[in-house]
Tab-separated table of C-alpha atoms and ligand atoms in Angstrom:
chain	number	residue	atom	x	y	z
A	270	MET	CA	18.441	0.673	28.679
A	271	LEU	CA	19.735	-1.137	25.610
A	272	THR	CA	23.396	-1.107	26.667
A	273	GLY	CA	25.394	-3.953	25.139
A	274	LEU	CA	22.947	-4.629	22.278
A	275	THR	CA	23.756	-3.959	18.620
A	276	PHE	CA	20.929	-2.742	16.382
A	277	VAL	CA	21.253	-2.845	12.593
A	278	PHE	CA	18.817	-0.655	10.621
A	279	LEU	CA	18.246	-1.345	6.922
A	280	GLY	CA	16.441	1.443	5.105
A	281	GLY	CA	13.227	3.166	6.125
A	282	ASP	CA	11.656	6.610	5.995
A	283	ALA	CA	11.281	9.488	8.490
A	284	ARG	CA	9.668	7.119	10.993
A	285	GLN	CA	12.856	5.063	11.137
A	286	LEU	CA	14.856	8.127	12.206
A	287	GLU	CA	12.833	8.329	15.425
A	288	ILE	CA	13.516	4.658	16.184
A	289	ILE	CA	17.232	5.137	15.507
A	290	ARG	CA	17.371	8.208	17.788
A	291	LYS	CA	15.583	6.361	20.584
A	292	CYS	CA	17.983	3.385	20.348
A	293	VAL	CA	20.985	5.735	20.501
A	294	GLU	CA	19.413	7.517	23.512
A	295	LEU	CA	19.016	4.157	25.255
A	296	ASP	CA	22.722	3.393	24.680
A	297	ALA	CA	22.447	0.666	22.004
A	298	ALA	CA	25.275	0.322	19.463
A	299	VAL	CA	23.552	1.362	16.210
A	300	LYS	CA	24.650	0.579	12.654
A	301	ILE	CA	22.656	1.941	9.722
A	302	VAL	CA	22.490	1.283	5.978
A	303	GLY	CA	20.389	3.196	3.456
A	304	PHE	CA	20.693	6.707	4.898
A	305	ASP	CA	23.608	8.045	2.789
A	306	GLN	CA	21.567	10.952	1.363
A	307	LEU	CA	20.163	12.014	4.730
A	308	GLU	CA	21.050	15.556	5.868
A	309	PRO	CA	21.837	16.414	8.593
A	310	LYS	CA	23.457	13.121	9.569
A	311	ILE	CA	22.298	11.264	12.670
A	312	THR	CA	24.913	11.377	15.406
A	313	GLY	CA	26.009	8.445	17.535
A	314	VAL	CA	25.591	5.803	14.824
A	315	GLN	CA	27.936	3.845	12.592
A	316	GLU	CA	26.981	4.304	8.938
A	317	GLU	CA	27.675	1.329	6.633
A	318	GLU	CA	27.832	1.464	2.839
A	319	LYS	CA	26.051	-1.769	2.086
A	320	VAL	CA	24.286	-4.781	3.548
A	321	SER	CA	26.839	-7.490	4.192
A	322	ARG	CA	27.056	-10.813	6.008
A	323	GLU	CA	29.638	-9.305	8.327
A	324	LEU	CA	27.272	-6.478	9.282
A	325	LEU	CA	24.363	-8.833	9.915
A	326	SER	CA	26.505	-11.194	11.967
A	327	SER	CA	27.026	-8.396	14.496
A	328	ALA	CA	23.288	-7.727	15.007
A	329	ASP	CA	21.284	-8.561	18.110
A	330	VAL	CA	18.333	-6.733	16.555
A	331	LEU	CA	17.626	-6.073	12.879
A	332	VAL	CA	15.099	-3.297	12.233
A	333	LEU	CA	13.430	-3.088	8.817
A	334	PRO	CA	10.986	-0.464	7.515
A	335	ILE	CA	7.207	-0.659	8.075
A	336	VAL	CA	6.771	-2.865	5.002
A	337	GLY	CA	9.799	-5.052	5.711
A	338	THR	CA	10.740	-6.139	2.203
A	339	ASN	CA	8.931	-6.657	-1.056
A	340	GLU	CA	8.503	-10.179	-2.424
A	341	ASN	CA	12.011	-9.993	-3.971
A	342	GLY	CA	13.690	-9.002	-0.726
A	343	GLU	CA	14.144	-5.337	-1.673
A	344	VAL	CA	14.018	-2.923	1.236
A	345	SER	CA	12.620	0.586	0.765
A	346	ALA	CA	15.298	3.224	1.403
A	347	PRO	CA	14.071	6.726	0.495
A	348	PHE	CA	17.187	8.308	2.048
A	349	SER	CA	19.475	6.477	-0.400
A	350	ASP	CA	19.798	6.182	-4.160
A	351	LYS	CA	21.126	2.627	-3.839
A	352	THR	CA	18.957	-0.469	-3.995
A	353	LEU	CA	18.942	-2.408	-0.733
A	354	ALA	CA	18.055	-6.072	-0.552
A	355	LEU	CA	17.843	-8.573	2.274
A	356	LEU	CA	18.896	-11.953	0.954
A	357	ASP	CA	19.032	-15.512	2.236
A	358	GLU	CA	22.785	-15.198	2.896
A	359	HIS	CA	22.125	-12.194	5.159
A	360	LEU	CA	19.550	-14.028	7.254
A	361	ALA	CA	21.948	-16.972	7.447
A	362	ALA	CA	24.580	-14.641	8.895
A	363	LEU	CA	22.326	-13.292	11.683
A	364	PRO	CA	23.073	-14.813	15.098
A	365	LYS	CA	20.317	-17.286	16.058
A	366	HIS	CA	19.327	-15.152	19.064
A	367	ALA	CA	18.731	-12.070	16.865
A	368	LEU	CA	15.304	-10.443	16.633
A	369	VAL	CA	13.920	-9.017	13.383
A	370	TYR	CA	11.445	-6.118	13.661
A	371	THR	CA	9.193	-4.743	10.945
A	372	GLY	CA	5.705	-3.207	10.664
A	373	MET	CA	4.204	-5.999	8.614
A	374	ALA	CA	6.028	-8.732	6.734
A	375	LYS	CA	5.453	-10.096	3.253
A	376	ASN	CA	5.669	-13.859	2.743
A	377	TYR	CA	9.257	-13.471	1.494
A	378	LEU	CA	10.490	-12.197	4.870
A	379	ARG	CA	8.315	-14.566	6.906
A	380	THR	CA	9.628	-17.554	4.986
A	381	LEU	CA	13.269	-16.460	5.268
A	382	CYS	CA	12.983	-15.943	9.024
A	383	GLU	CA	11.219	-19.288	9.472
A	384	GLN	CA	13.835	-21.113	7.401
A	385	HIS	CA	16.649	-19.685	9.523
A	386	GLY	CA	14.859	-20.039	12.861
A	387	ILE	CA	14.952	-16.271	13.471
A	388	ARG	CA	12.220	-14.588	15.534
A	389	LEU	CA	10.250	-12.050	13.473
A	390	ILE	CA	8.149	-9.435	15.252
A	391	GLU	CA	5.495	-7.568	13.244
A	392	MET	CA	4.749	-4.385	15.146
A	393	LEU	CA	1.453	-3.511	13.444
A	394	GLU	CA	-0.032	-6.738	14.822
A	395	ARG	CA	0.385	-5.422	18.360
A	396	ASP	CA	-2.755	-4.022	19.942
A	397	ASP	CA	-0.932	-1.114	21.569
A	398	VAL	CA	0.688	-0.023	18.273
A	399	ALA	CA	-2.667	-0.308	16.433
A	400	ILE	CA	-4.400	1.791	19.101
A	401	TYR	CA	-1.696	4.487	19.154
A	402	ASN	CA	-1.649	4.501	15.332
A	403	SER	CA	-5.404	5.018	15.246
A	404	ILE	CA	-4.838	8.592	16.469
A	405	PRO	CA	-2.859	9.868	13.426
A	406	THR	CA	-5.102	7.695	11.225
A	407	ALA	CA	-8.247	9.445	12.464
A	408	GLU	CA	-6.592	12.857	12.116
A	409	GLY	CA	-5.539	12.007	8.551
A	410	ALA	CA	-9.064	10.824	7.722
A	411	LEU	CA	-10.445	14.115	9.034
A	412	MET	CA	-7.960	16.003	6.868
A	413	ILE	CA	-9.206	14.122	3.787
A	414	ALA	CA	-12.824	14.708	4.813
A	415	ILE	CA	-12.256	18.450	5.182
A	416	GLN	CA	-10.421	18.641	1.845
A	417	ASN	CA	-13.233	16.838	0.024
A	418	THR	CA	-16.376	18.463	1.429
A	419	ASN	CA	-17.851	21.948	1.482
A	420	ILE	CA	-19.530	21.489	4.870
A	421	THR	CA	-18.203	21.421	8.423
A	422	ILE	CA	-17.614	18.150	10.228
A	423	HIS	CA	-19.649	19.740	13.009
A	424	GLY	CA	-23.272	18.911	12.355
A	425	SER	CA	-22.478	16.484	9.522
A	426	ASN	CA	-24.010	13.007	9.344
A	427	CYS	CA	-21.224	10.438	9.546
A	428	ILE	CA	-21.129	6.665	9.434
A	429	VAL	CA	-18.144	4.743	10.756
A	430	LEU	CA	-18.015	1.082	9.787
A	431	GLY	CA	-16.241	-1.234	12.231
A	432	MET	CA	-15.608	-0.627	15.926
A	433	GLY	CA	-12.107	-2.019	16.222
A	434	ARG	CA	-8.997	-0.040	17.100
A	435	THR	CA	-9.367	2.448	14.223
A	436	GLY	CA	-13.166	2.629	14.084
A	437	PHE	CA	-13.501	3.439	17.783
A	438	THR	CA	-11.018	6.317	17.632
A	439	MET	CA	-12.567	7.582	14.387
A	440	ALA	CA	-16.060	7.668	15.916
A	441	ARG	CA	-14.874	9.353	19.117
A	442	THR	CA	-12.895	11.970	17.159
A	443	LEU	CA	-15.900	12.793	14.949
A	444	GLN	CA	-18.107	13.008	18.027
A	445	GLY	CA	-15.600	15.406	19.597
A	446	MET	CA	-15.974	17.661	16.571
A	447	GLY	CA	-19.748	17.749	16.878
A	448	ALA	CA	-20.692	15.305	14.102
A	449	ASN	CA	-23.734	13.046	14.288
A	450	VAL	CA	-22.079	9.644	14.475
A	451	LYS	CA	-23.643	6.362	13.460
A	452	ILE	CA	-21.495	3.246	13.752
A	453	GLY	CA	-21.907	-0.107	12.013
A	454	VAL	CA	-20.998	-3.127	14.173
A	455	ARG	CA	-21.626	-6.858	14.105
A	456	ARG	CA	-21.379	-7.718	17.799
A	457	SER	CA	-23.984	-7.002	20.460
A	458	GLU	CA	-21.321	-5.889	22.970
A	459	HIS	CA	-20.025	-3.331	20.445
A	460	TYR	CA	-23.612	-2.169	19.918
A	461	ALA	CA	-23.997	-1.672	23.674
A	462	ARG	CA	-20.673	0.155	24.030
A	463	ALA	CA	-21.467	2.417	21.067
A	464	LEU	CA	-24.797	3.336	22.617
A	465	GLU	CA	-23.044	4.109	25.905
A	466	MET	CA	-20.584	6.348	24.015
A	467	GLY	CA	-23.492	8.396	22.670
A	468	TRP	CA	-23.174	7.150	19.083
A	469	LYS	CA	-26.062	5.656	17.088
A	470	PRO	CA	-25.158	2.011	16.545
A	471	PHE	CA	-26.633	-0.315	13.931
A	472	MET	CA	-25.796	-3.821	12.753
A	473	THR	CA	-23.776	-3.852	9.533
A	474	ALA	CA	-26.391	-6.153	7.993
A	475	ASP	CA	-28.706	-3.084	8.089
A	476	LEU	CA	-26.230	-0.757	6.389
A	477	ALA	CA	-28.410	-0.192	3.325
A	478	ALA	CA	-31.233	1.195	5.482
A	479	GLN	CA	-28.807	3.577	7.241
A	480	SER	CA	-27.244	5.034	4.110
A	481	SER	CA	-29.904	7.390	2.787
A	482	ASP	CA	-28.826	10.642	4.456
A	483	ILE	CA	-25.106	10.618	5.061
A	484	ASP	CA	-22.397	13.135	4.316
A	485	LEU	CA	-19.341	11.080	5.190
A	486	LEU	CA	-18.662	7.367	5.467
A	487	PHE	CA	-15.438	6.101	7.052
A	488	ASN	CA	-14.851	2.400	6.501
A	489	THR	CA	-12.452	0.379	8.662
A	490	ILE	CA	-13.785	-3.098	7.788
A	491	PRO	CA	-11.241	-4.922	5.624
A	492	THR	CA	-13.738	-6.782	3.476
A	493	MET	CA	-16.205	-5.759	0.723
A	494	ILE	CA	-18.951	-4.018	2.685
A	495	VAL	CA	-19.777	-0.772	0.843
A	496	THR	CA	-21.183	-2.637	-2.123
A	497	ALA	CA	-22.888	-1.283	-5.241
A	498	GLN	CA	-26.233	-2.003	-3.574
A	499	ILE	CA	-25.277	0.175	-0.566
A	500	ILE	CA	-23.802	2.945	-2.741
A	501	SER	CA	-26.977	3.080	-4.804
A	502	LYS	CA	-28.852	4.144	-1.611
A	503	MET	CA	-26.474	7.031	-0.804
A	504	PRO	CA	-27.045	10.653	-1.746
A	505	ARG	CA	-24.609	11.852	-4.408
A	506	LYS	CA	-23.005	14.323	-1.956
A	507	THR	CA	-21.654	11.449	0.192
A	508	VAL	CA	-17.876	11.158	0.500
A	509	ILE	CA	-16.497	7.686	1.242
A	510	ILE	CA	-13.112	7.480	2.942
A	511	ASP	CA	-11.946	3.892	3.052
A	512	LEU	CA	-9.312	3.333	5.719
A	513	ALA	CA	-9.191	-0.454	5.493
A	514	SER	CA	-6.045	-2.021	4.072
A	515	ALA	CA	-5.915	-2.465	0.294
A	516	PRO	CA	-8.083	-3.182	-1.617
A	517	GLY	CA	-10.436	-1.628	0.982
A	518	GLY	CA	-14.090	-2.491	1.463
A	519	THR	CA	-15.708	-0.259	-1.156
A	520	ASP	CA	-16.913	-0.880	-4.689
A	521	PHE	CA	-14.875	2.034	-6.083
A	522	ARG	CA	-15.881	1.281	-9.648
A	523	PHE	CA	-19.569	1.679	-8.881
A	524	ALA	CA	-18.989	4.762	-6.691
A	525	GLU	CA	-17.271	6.463	-9.620
A	526	LYS	CA	-20.088	5.450	-11.951
A	527	ARG	CA	-22.626	7.019	-9.562
A	528	GLY	CA	-20.530	10.172	-9.220
A	529	ILE	CA	-19.819	9.585	-5.532
A	530	LYS	CA	-16.375	10.543	-4.275
A	531	ALA	CA	-14.715	7.460	-2.793
A	532	MET	CA	-11.084	7.096	-1.916
A	533	LEU	CA	-8.805	4.509	-0.410
A	534	ALA	CA	-6.581	6.225	2.141
A	535	PRO	CA	-3.758	3.902	3.180
A	536	GLY	CA	-0.724	4.638	5.363
A	537	LEU	CA	-2.103	7.807	6.978
A	538	PRO	CA	0.112	7.815	10.114
A	539	GLY	CA	3.266	7.902	7.972
A	540	ILE	CA	1.786	10.603	5.727
A	541	VAL	CA	0.202	13.036	8.179
A	542	ALA	CA	2.364	12.503	11.253
A	543	PRO	CA	5.613	10.650	10.435
A	544	LYS	CA	7.285	11.943	13.580
A	545	THR	CA	4.484	10.755	15.882
A	546	ALA	CA	4.212	7.479	13.952
A	547	GLY	CA	7.992	7.038	14.381
A	548	ILE	CA	7.841	7.786	18.110
A	549	ILE	CA	5.016	5.233	18.539
A	550	LEU	CA	7.148	2.571	16.850
A	551	ALA	CA	10.322	3.650	18.657
A	552	ASN	CA	8.715	3.331	22.095
A	553	CYS	CA	7.066	-0.012	21.310
A	554	ILE	CA	10.127	-1.578	19.633
A	555	CYS	CA	12.498	-0.538	22.433
A	556	GLN	CA	10.070	-1.805	25.085
A	557	SER	CA	9.626	-5.070	23.184
A	558	VAL	CA	13.408	-5.619	22.808
A	559	MET	CA	13.928	-5.006	26.536
A	560	GLU	CA	11.152	-7.495	27.397
A	561	GLU	CA	12.491	-10.107	24.938
A	562	TYR	CA	16.020	-9.917	26.310
A	563	LYS	CA	14.813	-9.798	29.933
A	564	THR	CA	12.711	-12.948	29.397
A	565	ARG	CA	15.702	-14.710	27.860
A	566	GLY	CA	17.926	-13.548	30.740
A	567	ASP	CA	15.377	-14.845	33.288
A	568	GLU	CA	15.202	-18.207	31.505
A	569	MET	CA	18.967	-18.692	31.477
B	861	LIG	P1	-9.562	-4.141	13.977
B	861	LIG	O1	-9.302	-3.622	15.344
B	861	LIG	O2	-9.439	-5.595	13.737
B	861	LIG	O3	-11.037	-3.651	13.544
B	861	LIG	C1	-11.685	-4.130	12.414
B	861	LIG	C2	-13.177	-4.076	12.683
B	861	LIG	O4	-13.838	-4.579	11.543
B	861	LIG	C3	-13.610	-4.936	13.863
B	861	LIG	O5	-14.491	-4.191	14.657
B	861	LIG	C4	-14.331	-6.113	13.194
B	861	LIG	O6	-15.402	-6.612	13.932
B	861	LIG	C5	-14.873	-5.451	11.966
B	861	LIG	N1	-15.179	-6.426	10.918
B	861	LIG	C6	-14.317	-7.256	10.280
B	861	LIG	N2	-14.976	-7.972	9.345
B	861	LIG	C7	-16.271	-7.590	9.419
B	861	LIG	C8	-17.436	-7.973	8.716
B	861	LIG	N3	-17.405	-8.906	7.757
B	861	LIG	N4	-18.607	-7.388	9.047
B	861	LIG	C9	-18.669	-6.463	10.027
B	861	LIG	N5	-17.598	-6.048	10.728
B	861	LIG	C10	-16.408	-6.614	10.426
B	861	LIG	O7	-8.620	-3.456	12.930
B	861	LIG	P2	-8.055	-1.955	12.985
B	861	LIG	O8	-6.735	-1.953	13.652
B	861	LIG	O9	-9.116	-1.051	13.458
B	861	LIG	O10	-7.791	-1.716	11.440
B	861	LIG	C11	-8.884	-1.708	10.550
B	861	LIG	C12	-8.359	-1.612	9.126
B	861	LIG	O11	-7.732	-0.348	8.955
B	861	LIG	C13	-7.296	-2.654	8.764
B	861	LIG	O12	-7.483	-3.056	7.443
B	861	LIG	C14	-5.986	-1.900	8.924
B	861	LIG	O13	-4.961	-2.447	8.124
B	861	LIG	C15	-6.413	-0.533	8.449
B	861	LIG	N6	-5.611	0.593	8.909
B	861	LIG	C16	-5.448	1.599	8.011
B	861	LIG	C17	-4.776	2.737	8.367
B	861	LIG	C18	-4.670	3.845	7.364
B	861	LIG	O14	-3.781	4.674	7.473
B	861	LIG	N7	-5.574	3.905	6.421
B	861	LIG	C19	-4.198	2.854	9.641
B	861	LIG	C20	-4.394	1.805	10.545
B	861	LIG	C21	-5.113	0.666	10.173
B	861	LIG	P3	-15.181	-7.664	15.132
B	861	LIG	O15	-14.590	-6.879	16.246
B	861	LIG	O16	-16.549	-8.142	15.390
B	861	LIG	O17	-14.241	-8.726	14.602
């Protein structure tokens, strides 16, 4: 339970609503800013009009949206028509024991937290969150694949690049739908595991040789890997869905020149399954807060 703890939420989209509901369910005191246009209202919370030092001074936990702030401190608040900003004076007002949660922080937020000695927790860095998130990501990638091809996934020739949290789930999901799955890896243990999974592994250094007969390529490697040289080997029917964080790992300019459909597909969990993505974050944030406060209690 979160009894006795005060959570302050600044802004956020539909995912944030799930986190707020979970905190209320677990008996936290919850104060929210940036939800004035939301209908119906969330029950069991205290709604504040603006971010203030007084509000922040009451927080044990401050929860920000997935992208915490921009580089000017502005916080995204799609359920409000007001601009929200998290400023130095607000961080200064937070109690020193407070925890700040976000998906991933820009330098602005990292620096502010460091300067004020406040612990910042970036949820998307956690392995469990990345693995859970890979499920809506793979489903979203399939949706894009279906929308952009005139063939079934079943029986199609697919390449997945990268066998990390997202690549593994992507390959397994495609396999489940009856696709022929090749996977590009750079480690021998990944090669062995991929073979055991029934996929056709290859080393990414050999990507060019693997690219001559593919229908769909899903990239999860966050570095330039689908180069002009690779794209020049692909049939024109190939569709490239780049899941890696911006700017992706594809030479989009050359793909367009060759007439190959290539698209960067960021933020899929929040787009295709905001409720699930919110529940993933809600469970992991609440568990993390309980662990943080338990550890502190044990140390005292
Ligand atoms: P991850 O677990 O770190 O996996 C990345 C994979 O890329 C690893 O297997 C890594 O290999 C491989 N890799 C990195 N550099 C490489 C290189 N130069 N050559 C060959 N392989 C290389 O990361 P993840 O959680 O799966 O996320 C992958 C990307 O997807 C990230 O950019 C993430 O931000 C993004 N993402 C996007 C969405 C979306 O909605 N589009 C959702 C979630 C994540 P090693 O294991 O050998 O290091």
